[in-house]
Short mmCIF file of C-alpha atoms in Angstrom, two decimals:
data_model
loop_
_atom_site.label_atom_id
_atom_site.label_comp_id
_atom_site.label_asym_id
_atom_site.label_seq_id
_atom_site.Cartn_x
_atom_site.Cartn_y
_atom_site.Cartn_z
CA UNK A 1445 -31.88 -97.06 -1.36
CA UNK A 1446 -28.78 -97.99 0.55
CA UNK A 1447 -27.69 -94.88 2.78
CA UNK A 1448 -24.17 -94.34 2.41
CA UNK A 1449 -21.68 -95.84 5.16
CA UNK A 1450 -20.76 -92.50 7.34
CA UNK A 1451 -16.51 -92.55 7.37
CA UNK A 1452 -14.86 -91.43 10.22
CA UNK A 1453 -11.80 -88.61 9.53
CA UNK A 1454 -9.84 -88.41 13.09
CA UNK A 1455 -9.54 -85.06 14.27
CA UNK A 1456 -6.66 -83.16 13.91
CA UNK A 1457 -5.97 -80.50 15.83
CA UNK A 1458 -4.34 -77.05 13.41
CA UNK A 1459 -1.51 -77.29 15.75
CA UNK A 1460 -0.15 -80.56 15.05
CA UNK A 1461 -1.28 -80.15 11.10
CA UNK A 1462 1.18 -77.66 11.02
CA UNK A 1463 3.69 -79.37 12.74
CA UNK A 1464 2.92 -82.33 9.93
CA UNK A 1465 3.08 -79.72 7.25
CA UNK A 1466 6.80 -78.55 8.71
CA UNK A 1467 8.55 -81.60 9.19
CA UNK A 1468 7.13 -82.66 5.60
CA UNK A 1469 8.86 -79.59 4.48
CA UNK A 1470 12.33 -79.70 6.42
CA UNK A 1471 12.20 -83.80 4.91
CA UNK A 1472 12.07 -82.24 1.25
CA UNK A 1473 14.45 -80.00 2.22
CA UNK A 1474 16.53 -82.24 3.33
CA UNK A 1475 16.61 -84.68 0.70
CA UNK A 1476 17.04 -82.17 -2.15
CA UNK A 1477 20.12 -80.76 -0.19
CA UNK A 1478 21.50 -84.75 0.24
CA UNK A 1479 20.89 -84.95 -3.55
CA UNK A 1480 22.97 -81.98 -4.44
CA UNK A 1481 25.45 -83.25 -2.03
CA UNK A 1482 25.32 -86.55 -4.29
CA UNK A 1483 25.60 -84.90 -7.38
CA UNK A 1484 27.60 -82.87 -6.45
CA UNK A 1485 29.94 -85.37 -5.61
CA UNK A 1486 29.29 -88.02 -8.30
CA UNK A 1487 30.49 -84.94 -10.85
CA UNK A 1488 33.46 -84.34 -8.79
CA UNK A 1489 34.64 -87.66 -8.70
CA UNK A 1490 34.36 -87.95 -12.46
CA UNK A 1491 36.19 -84.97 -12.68
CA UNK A 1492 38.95 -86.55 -10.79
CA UNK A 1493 38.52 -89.80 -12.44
CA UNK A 1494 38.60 -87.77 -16.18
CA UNK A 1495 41.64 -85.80 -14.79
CA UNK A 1496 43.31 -88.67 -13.92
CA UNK A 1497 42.70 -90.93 -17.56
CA UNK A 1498 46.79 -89.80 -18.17
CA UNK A 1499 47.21 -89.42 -21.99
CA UNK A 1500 50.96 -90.10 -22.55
CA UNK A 1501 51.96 -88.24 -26.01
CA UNK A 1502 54.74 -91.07 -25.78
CA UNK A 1503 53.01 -93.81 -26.37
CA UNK A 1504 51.91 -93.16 -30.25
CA UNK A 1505 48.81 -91.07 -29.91
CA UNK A 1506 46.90 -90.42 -32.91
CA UNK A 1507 46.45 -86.22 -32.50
CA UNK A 1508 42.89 -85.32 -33.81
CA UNK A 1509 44.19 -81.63 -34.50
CA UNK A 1510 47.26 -79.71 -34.45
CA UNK A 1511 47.11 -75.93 -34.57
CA UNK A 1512 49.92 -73.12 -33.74
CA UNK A 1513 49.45 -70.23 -31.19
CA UNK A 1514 49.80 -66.64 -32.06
CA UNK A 1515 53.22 -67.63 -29.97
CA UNK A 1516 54.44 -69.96 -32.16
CA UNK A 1517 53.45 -72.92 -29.72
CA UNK A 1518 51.58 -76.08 -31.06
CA UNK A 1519 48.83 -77.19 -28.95
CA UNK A 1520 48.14 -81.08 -29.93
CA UNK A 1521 44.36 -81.67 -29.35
CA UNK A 1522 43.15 -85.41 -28.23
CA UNK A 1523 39.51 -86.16 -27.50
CA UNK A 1524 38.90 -83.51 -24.98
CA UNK A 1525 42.72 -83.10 -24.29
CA UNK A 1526 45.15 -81.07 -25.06
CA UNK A 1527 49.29 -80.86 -24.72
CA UNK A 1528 50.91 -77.46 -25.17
CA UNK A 1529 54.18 -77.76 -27.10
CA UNK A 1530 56.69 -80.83 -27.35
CA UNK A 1531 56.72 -81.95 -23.87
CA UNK A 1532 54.53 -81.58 -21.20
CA UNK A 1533 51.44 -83.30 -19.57
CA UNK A 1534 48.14 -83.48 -20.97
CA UNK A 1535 45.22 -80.50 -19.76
CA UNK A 1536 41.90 -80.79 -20.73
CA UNK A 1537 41.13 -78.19 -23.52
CA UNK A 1538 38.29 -76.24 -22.21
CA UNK A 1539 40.95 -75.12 -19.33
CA UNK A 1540 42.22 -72.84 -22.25
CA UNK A 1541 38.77 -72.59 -24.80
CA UNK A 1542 36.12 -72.76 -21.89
CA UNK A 1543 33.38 -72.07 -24.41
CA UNK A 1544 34.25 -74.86 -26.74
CA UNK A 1545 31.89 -77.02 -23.74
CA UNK A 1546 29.69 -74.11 -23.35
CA UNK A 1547 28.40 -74.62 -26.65
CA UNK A 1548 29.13 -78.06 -27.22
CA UNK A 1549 30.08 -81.10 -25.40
CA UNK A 1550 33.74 -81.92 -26.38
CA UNK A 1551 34.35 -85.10 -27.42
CA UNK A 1552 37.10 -84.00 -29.85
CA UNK A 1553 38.48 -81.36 -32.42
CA UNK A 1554 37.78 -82.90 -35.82
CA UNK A 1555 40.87 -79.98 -37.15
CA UNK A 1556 41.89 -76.62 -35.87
CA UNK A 1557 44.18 -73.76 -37.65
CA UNK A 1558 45.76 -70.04 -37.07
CA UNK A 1559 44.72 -67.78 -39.27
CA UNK A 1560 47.85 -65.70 -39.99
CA UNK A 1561 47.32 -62.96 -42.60
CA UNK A 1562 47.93 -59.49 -41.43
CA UNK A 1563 45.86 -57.79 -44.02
CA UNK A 1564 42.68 -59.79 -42.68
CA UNK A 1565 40.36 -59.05 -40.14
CA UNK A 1566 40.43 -62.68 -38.26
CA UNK A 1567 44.47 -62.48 -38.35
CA UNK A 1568 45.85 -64.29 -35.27
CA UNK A 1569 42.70 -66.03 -34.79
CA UNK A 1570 42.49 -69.44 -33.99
CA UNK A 1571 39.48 -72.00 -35.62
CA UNK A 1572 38.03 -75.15 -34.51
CA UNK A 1573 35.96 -77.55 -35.83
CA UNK A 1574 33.25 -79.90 -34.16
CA UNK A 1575 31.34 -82.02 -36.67
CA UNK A 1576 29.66 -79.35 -38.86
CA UNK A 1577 30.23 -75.89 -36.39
CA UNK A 1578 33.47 -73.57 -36.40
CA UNK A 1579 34.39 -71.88 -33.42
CA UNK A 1580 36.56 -68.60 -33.59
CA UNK A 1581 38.61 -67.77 -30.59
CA UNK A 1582 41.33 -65.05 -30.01
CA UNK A 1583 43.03 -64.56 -27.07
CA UNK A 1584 41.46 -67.34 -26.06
CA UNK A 1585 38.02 -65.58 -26.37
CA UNK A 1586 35.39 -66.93 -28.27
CA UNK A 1587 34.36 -63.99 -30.49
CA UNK A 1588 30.77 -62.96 -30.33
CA UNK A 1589 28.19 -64.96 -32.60
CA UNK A 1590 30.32 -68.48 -32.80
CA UNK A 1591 29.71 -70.98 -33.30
CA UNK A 1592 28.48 -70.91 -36.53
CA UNK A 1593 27.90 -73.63 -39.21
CA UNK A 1594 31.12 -73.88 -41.12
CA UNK A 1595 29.14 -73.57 -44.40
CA UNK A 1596 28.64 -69.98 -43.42
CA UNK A 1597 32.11 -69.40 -42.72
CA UNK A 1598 33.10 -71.42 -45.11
CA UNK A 1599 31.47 -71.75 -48.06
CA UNK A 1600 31.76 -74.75 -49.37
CA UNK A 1601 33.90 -76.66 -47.33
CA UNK A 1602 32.08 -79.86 -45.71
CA UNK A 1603 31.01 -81.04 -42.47
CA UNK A 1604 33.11 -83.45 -40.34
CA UNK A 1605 36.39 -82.57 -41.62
CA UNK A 1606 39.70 -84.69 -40.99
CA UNK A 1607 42.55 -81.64 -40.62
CA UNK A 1608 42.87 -78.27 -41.85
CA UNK A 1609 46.38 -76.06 -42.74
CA UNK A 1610 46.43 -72.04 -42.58
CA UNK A 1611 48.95 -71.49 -46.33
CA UNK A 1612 50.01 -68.06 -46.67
CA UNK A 1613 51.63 -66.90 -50.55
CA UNK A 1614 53.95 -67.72 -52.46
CA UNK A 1615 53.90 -71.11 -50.20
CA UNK A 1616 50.05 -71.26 -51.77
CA UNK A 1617 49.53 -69.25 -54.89
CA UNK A 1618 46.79 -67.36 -52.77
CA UNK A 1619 46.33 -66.44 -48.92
CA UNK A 1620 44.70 -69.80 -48.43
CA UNK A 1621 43.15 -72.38 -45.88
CA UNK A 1622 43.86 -76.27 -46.90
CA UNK A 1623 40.99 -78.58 -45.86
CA UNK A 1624 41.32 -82.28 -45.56
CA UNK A 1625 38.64 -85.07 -45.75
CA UNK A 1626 39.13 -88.40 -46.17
CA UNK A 1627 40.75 -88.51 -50.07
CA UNK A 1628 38.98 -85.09 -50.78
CA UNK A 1629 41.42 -81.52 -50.14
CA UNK A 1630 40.17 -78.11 -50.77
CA UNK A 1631 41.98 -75.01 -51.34
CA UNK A 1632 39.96 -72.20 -50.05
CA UNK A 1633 40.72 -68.94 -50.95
CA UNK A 1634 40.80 -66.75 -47.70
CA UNK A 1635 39.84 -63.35 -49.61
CA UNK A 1636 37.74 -64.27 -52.64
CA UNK A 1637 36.26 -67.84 -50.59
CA UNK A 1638 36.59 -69.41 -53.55
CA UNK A 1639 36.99 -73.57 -53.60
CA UNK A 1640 39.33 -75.11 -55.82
CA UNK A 1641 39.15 -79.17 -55.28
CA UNK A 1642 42.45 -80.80 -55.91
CA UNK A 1643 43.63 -84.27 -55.79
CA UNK A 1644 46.93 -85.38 -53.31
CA UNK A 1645 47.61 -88.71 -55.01
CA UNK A 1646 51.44 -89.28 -52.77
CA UNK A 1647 50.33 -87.90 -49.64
CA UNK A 1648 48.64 -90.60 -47.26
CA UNK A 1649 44.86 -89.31 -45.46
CA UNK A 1650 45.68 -87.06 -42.89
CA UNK A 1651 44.20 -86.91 -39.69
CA UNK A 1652 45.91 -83.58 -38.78
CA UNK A 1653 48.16 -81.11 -40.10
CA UNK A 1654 49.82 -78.29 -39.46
CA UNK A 1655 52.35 -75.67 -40.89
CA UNK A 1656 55.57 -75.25 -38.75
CA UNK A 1657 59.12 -73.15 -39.77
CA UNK A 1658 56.92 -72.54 -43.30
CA UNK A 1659 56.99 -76.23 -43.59
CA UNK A 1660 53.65 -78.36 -44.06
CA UNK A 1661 53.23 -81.53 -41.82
CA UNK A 1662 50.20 -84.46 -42.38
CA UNK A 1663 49.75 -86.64 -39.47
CA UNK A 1664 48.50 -90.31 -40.21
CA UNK A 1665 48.33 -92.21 -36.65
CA UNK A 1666 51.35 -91.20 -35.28
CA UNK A 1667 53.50 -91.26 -38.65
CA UNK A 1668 54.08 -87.86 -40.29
CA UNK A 1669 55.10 -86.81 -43.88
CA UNK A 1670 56.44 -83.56 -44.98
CA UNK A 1671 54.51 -82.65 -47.92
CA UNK A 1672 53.95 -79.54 -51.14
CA UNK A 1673 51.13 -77.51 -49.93
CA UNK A 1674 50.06 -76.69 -54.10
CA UNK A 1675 50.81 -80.34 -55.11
CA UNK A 1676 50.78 -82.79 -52.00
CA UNK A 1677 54.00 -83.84 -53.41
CA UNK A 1678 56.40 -85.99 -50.81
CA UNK A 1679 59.84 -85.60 -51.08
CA UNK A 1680 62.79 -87.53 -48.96
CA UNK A 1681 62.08 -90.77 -46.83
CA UNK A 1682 58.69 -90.30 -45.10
CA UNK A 1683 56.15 -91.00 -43.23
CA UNK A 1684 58.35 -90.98 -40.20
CA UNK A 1685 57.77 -91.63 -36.47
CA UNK A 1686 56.08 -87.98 -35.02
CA UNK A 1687 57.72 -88.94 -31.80
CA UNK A 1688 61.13 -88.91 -32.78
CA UNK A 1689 60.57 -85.21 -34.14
CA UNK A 1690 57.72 -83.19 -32.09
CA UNK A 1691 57.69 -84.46 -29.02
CA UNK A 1692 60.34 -85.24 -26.12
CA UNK A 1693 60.45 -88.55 -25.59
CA UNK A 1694 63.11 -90.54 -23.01
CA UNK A 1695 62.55 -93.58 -25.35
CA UNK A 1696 62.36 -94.28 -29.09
CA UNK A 1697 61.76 -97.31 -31.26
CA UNK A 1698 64.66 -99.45 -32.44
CA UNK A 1699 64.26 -97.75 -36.12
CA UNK A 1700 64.94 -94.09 -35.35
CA UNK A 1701 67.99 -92.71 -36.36
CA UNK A 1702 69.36 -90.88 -33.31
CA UNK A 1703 71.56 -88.81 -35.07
CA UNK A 1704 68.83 -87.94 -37.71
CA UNK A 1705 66.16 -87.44 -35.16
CA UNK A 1706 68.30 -84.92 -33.06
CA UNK A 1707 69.24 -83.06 -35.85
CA UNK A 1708 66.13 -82.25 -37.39
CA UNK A 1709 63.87 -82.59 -33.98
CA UNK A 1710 61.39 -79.37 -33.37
CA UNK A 1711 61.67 -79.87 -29.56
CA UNK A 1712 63.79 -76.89 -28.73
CA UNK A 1713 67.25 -77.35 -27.26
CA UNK A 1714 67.33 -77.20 -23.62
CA UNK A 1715 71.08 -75.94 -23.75
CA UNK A 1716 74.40 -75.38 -25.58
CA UNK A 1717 77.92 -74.55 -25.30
CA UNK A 1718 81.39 -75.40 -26.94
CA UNK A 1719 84.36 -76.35 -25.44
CA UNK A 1720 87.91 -74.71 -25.76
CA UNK A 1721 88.63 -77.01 -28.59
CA UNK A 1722 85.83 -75.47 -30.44
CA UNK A 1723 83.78 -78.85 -30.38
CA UNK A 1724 79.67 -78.31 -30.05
CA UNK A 1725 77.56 -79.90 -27.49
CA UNK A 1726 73.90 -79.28 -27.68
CA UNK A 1727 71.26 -81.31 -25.11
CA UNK A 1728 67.77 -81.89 -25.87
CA UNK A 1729 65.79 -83.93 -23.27
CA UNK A 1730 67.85 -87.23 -22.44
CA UNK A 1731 69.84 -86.86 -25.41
CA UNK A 1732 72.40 -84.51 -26.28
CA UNK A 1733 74.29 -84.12 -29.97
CA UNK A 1734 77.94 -83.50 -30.39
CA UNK A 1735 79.76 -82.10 -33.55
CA UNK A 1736 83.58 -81.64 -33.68
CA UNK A 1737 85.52 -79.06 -34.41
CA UNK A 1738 86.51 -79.29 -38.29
CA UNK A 1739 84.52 -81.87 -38.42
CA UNK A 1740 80.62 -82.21 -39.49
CA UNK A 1741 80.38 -85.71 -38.31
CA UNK A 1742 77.85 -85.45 -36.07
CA UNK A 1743 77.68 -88.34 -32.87
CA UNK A 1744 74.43 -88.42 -30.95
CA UNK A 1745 74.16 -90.01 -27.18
CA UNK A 1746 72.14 -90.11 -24.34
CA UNK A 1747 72.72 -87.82 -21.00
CA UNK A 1748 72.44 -90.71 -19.02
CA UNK A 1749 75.72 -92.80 -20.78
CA UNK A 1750 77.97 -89.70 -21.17
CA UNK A 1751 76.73 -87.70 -18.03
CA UNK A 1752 75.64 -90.52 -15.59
CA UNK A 1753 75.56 -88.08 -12.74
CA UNK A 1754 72.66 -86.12 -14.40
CA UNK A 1755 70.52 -88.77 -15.45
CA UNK A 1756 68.91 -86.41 -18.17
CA UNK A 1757 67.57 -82.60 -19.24
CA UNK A 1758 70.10 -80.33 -18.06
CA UNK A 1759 68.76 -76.35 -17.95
CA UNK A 1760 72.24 -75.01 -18.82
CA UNK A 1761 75.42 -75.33 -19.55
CA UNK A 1762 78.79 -73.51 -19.89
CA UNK A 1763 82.44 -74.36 -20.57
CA UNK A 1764 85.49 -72.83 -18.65
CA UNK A 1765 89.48 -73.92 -18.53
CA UNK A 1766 88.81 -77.33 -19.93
CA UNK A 1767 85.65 -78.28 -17.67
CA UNK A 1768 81.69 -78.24 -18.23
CA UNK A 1769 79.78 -76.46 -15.92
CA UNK A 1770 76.74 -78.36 -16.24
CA UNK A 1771 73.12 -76.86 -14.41
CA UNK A 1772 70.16 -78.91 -13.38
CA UNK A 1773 67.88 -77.30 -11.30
CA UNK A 1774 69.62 -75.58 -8.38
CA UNK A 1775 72.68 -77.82 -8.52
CA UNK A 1776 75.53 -77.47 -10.76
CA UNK A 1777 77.40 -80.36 -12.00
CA UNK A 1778 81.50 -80.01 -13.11
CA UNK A 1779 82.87 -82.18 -15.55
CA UNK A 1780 86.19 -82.65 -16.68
CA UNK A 1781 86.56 -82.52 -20.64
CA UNK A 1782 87.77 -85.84 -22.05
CA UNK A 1783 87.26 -89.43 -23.29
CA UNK A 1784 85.28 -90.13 -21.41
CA UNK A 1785 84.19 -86.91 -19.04
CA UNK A 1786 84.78 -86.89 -15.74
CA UNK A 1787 83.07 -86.19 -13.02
CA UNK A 1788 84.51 -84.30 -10.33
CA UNK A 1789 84.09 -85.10 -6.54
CA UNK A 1790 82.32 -83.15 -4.50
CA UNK A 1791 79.94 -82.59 -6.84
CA UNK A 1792 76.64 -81.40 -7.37
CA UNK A 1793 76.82 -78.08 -5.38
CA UNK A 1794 74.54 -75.64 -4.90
CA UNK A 1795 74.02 -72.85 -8.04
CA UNK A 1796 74.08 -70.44 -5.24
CA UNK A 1797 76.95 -71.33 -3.38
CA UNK A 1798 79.13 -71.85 -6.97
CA UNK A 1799 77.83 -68.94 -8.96
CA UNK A 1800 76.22 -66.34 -6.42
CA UNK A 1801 72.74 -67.18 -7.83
CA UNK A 1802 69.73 -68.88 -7.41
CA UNK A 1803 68.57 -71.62 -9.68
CA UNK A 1804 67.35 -72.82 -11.63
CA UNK A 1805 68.52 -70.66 -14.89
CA UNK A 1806 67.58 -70.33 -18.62
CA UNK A 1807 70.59 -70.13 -20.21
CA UNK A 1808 74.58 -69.61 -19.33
CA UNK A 1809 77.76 -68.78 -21.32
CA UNK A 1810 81.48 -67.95 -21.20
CA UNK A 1811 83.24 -65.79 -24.26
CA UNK A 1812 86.56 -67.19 -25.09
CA UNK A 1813 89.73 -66.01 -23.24
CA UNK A 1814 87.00 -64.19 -20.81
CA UNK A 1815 86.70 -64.95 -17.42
CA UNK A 1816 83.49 -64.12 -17.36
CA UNK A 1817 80.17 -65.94 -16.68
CA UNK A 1818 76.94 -64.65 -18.24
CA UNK A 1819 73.87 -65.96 -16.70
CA UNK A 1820 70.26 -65.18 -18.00
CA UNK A 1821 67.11 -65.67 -15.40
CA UNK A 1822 64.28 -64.29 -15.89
CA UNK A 1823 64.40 -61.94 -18.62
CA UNK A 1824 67.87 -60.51 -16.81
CA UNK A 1825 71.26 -61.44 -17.36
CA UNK A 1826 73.92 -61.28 -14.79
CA UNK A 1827 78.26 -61.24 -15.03
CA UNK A 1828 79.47 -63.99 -12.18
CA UNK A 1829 83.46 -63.09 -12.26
CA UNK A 1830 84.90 -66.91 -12.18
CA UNK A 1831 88.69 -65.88 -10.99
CA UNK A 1832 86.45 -64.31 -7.60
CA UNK A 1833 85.97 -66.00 -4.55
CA UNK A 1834 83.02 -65.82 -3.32
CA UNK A 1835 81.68 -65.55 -6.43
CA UNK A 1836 78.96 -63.10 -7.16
CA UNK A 1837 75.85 -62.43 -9.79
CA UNK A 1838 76.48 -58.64 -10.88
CA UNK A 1839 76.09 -56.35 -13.43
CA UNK A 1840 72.03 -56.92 -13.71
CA UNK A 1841 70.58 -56.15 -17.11
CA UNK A 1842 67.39 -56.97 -18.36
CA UNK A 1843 66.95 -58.02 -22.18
CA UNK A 1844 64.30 -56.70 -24.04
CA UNK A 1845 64.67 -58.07 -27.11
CA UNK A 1846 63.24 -62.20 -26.23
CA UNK A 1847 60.93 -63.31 -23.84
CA UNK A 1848 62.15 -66.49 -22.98
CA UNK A 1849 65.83 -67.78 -23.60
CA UNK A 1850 65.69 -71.20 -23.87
CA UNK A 1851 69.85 -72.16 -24.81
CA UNK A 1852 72.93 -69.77 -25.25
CA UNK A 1853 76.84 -70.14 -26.37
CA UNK A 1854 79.45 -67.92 -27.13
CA UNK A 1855 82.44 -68.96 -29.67
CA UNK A 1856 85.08 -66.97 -32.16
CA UNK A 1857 81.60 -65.85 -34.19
CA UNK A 1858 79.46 -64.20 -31.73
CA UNK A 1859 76.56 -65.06 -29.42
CA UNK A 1860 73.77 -67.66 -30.63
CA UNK A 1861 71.01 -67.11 -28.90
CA UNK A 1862 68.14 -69.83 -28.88
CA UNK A 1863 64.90 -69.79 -28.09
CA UNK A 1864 62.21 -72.52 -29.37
CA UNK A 1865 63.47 -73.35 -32.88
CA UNK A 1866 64.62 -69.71 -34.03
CA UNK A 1867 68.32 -69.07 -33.74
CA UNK A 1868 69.40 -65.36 -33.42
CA UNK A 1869 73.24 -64.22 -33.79
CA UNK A 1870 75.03 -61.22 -32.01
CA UNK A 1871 78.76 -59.84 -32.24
CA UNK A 1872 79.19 -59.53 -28.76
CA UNK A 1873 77.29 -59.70 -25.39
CA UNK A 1874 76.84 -55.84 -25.60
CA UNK A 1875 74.98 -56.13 -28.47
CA UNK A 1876 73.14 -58.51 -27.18
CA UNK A 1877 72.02 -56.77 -24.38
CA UNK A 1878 71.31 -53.31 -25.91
CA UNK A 1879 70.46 -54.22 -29.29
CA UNK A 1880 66.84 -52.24 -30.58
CA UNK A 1881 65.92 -54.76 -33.06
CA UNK A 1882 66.29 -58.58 -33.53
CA UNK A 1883 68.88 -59.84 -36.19
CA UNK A 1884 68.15 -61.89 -39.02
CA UNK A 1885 65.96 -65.44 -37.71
CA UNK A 1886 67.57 -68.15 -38.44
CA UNK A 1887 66.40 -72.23 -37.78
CA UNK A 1888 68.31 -73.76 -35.29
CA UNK A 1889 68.13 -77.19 -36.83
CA UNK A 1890 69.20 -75.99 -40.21
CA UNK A 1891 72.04 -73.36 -39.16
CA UNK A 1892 73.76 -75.88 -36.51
CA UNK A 1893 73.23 -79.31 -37.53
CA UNK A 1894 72.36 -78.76 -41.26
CA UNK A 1895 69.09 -80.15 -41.25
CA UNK A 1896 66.94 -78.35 -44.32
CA UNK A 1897 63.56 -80.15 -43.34
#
């Protein structure tokens, strides 16, 4: 028997075990705080670097859903992006629907609606779609027990869906919800749930769609066609180029109309005025639109070739004694009215040193034979006398009636008063300012320009 070879453990004293034992523990410590550090970091960077992949609506993006705001305001959704109205950068959508990557990681919306039916209890809120969940959000808020699997919300409609449309009656013959996949659409019946499969043989696949002015829109790439919400029926000279109509874009392709794209464009006007000839200018963007008095003919041009001075996008405008006050940001541009206008020296000046106000400003407007200025900031509206010197903003009043004003004139008829693509008319600036109620909505492309689509 072989006695076992004695082994030889070096002593340790308890101090210096312990002193082992703590630097073991500060080196743990110390490398879980340098990864956190690192991860930290590493997620911030690809924050940046996610931030910073610029999605330029211009370039012919093909939207995976559009959907309207309880404000009227379409939010186009790309992969985890999303733009807010016609013009505008890109944000990523879970700035606005947090939970939509609480539940979920977002690559995209597969289709998103409003539903707007005042007699039901999910009126004014807002749906999404991720492969085969629905998320229900209002006010931004996703409502308790969402997501849920859309075949429990909605019976019957499939998974992975291509674009979905809210269609209120008579437009549908019931309170419905209009599902597209692929060649398949189904007409869902918001209050019995009933499906009723139909067939849109005109009507190309649409990758989103949305209802707008109680029109129906499909999106196919970046092509569009207006389209029957009970037949899928297209009617005039479609698809045409989204770009030209729902977004603001400085350039367009060497097809688009220009006249035909102003006229009928959703991007809201950015200001209006007539002259004392009674001839209409309206600016949108880099482009503005001109109509003549007595005359429909309408002549569209770019900022830049008639107003070189301004480059482009011009926040308001008036007309006074043969000139056009013209507004861009806190300067104010004065143009002589002719063929062609002219620009008079000395100009830009200050807003505050011409007009006794600040800028920028929403909206501006002179009444005919008045000598008055009306100037609306800020949900207020202010008199600037134009025979004073100095001239000063008075007369503050605050108007009720319109959050925003985006675009203004006064002629022989009354005050138009724009703001996005509604049109509203008043007799007089008093009314204006004190009225209780709005008057009758109008569309601003329709009642100026003539544009019924």
């Amino acid at each position: 028997m072989v006695a076992a070879a004695a082994v030889r453990v070096p002593f340790v004293s308890p101090g210096l075990s312990s002193l082992f034992w703590t630097r073991g523990l500060l080196t743990m410590k110390l490398l879980a705080h340098i990864l956190c550090l690192s991860l930290a970091l590493a997620w911030a960077q690809s924050q940046e670097a996610h931030a910073s992949a610029v999605l330029d609506r211009c370039q012919g993006l093909e939207m995976d859903a559009v959907a309207v705001n309880e404000e009227g305001i379409p939010y186009f959704f790309k992969g985890d992006h999303l733009f807010k109205g016609f013009h505008g950068k890109a944000e990523l959508s879970n700035g606005s629907f947090a939970e939509l990557d609480d539940h979920h990681h977002l690559g995209h919306v597969d289709a998103a609606f409003r539903m707007h039916y005042e007699d039901n209890p999910d009126h004014d809120h807002m749906f999404f779609f991720l492969d085969n969940k629905v998320f229900s959000f209002y006010q931004h808020k996703l409502e308790d027990g969402y997501p849920k699997d859309i075949s429990e919300v909605f019976p019957g409609i499939p998974d992975h869906l291509d674009a979905a449309v809210e269609c209120p009656k008579p437009e549908c013959d019931e309170d419905s919800v209009i599902f597209f996949k692929k060649d398949d659409i189904y007409h869902y019946n918001v209050r019995t749930k009933a499906v009723d499969e139909k067939e849109f043989k005109s009507m190309p696949n649409c990758t989103s769609a949305f209802r707008f002015m109680e029109h129906y829109y499909c999106f196919h790439g970046h092509m569009f066609s207006k389209f029957d919400p009970k037949t899928g029926e297209v009617h005039g000279r479609y698809p045409k180029e989204a770009r030209d109509y729902f977004m603001r874009c400085s350039k367009f392709s060497d097809d688009s109309d220009h006249v035909e794209r102003e006229r009928c464009s959703r991007v809201h006007l950015d200001a209006i005025t007539s002259d004392n000839a009674g001839n209409m200018y309206a600016f949108r963007g880099h482009h503005f639109i001109r109509k003549d008095e007595g005359n429909d003919t309408l002549k569209a041009d770019t900022i830049e070739n008639a107003f070189k001075e301004l480059h482009s996008e011009v926040d308001a405008v008036f007309s006074y004694e043969g000139h056009l006050y013209m507004i861009k940001d806190d300067h104010l541009y004065l143009y002589k009215v002719g063929e062609p206008h002219t620009h008079l020296d000395g100009y830009p000046k200050p807003v505050k040193e011409e007009l006794g106000i600040e800028g920028p400003i929403e909206a501006a407007f002179v009444c005919e034979d008045h000598h008055i200025a009306h100037i609306i900031k800020e949900g207020k509206i202010y008199d600037v006398e134009l025979k004073a010197s100095p001239r000063v903003a008075a007369n503050e009043r605050p108007i009720s009636l319109l959050k925003k004003v985006d675009a203004a004139m006064c002629d022989a008829t009354g005050i138009k008063v724009i703001t996005g693509n509604h049109l509203y008319h008043f007799e007089s600036t008093m009314v204006f300012v004190t009225a209780k109620s709005l008057p009758e909505q109008k569309r601003v492309s329709l009642e100026l320009f003539g544009c019924d689509h």
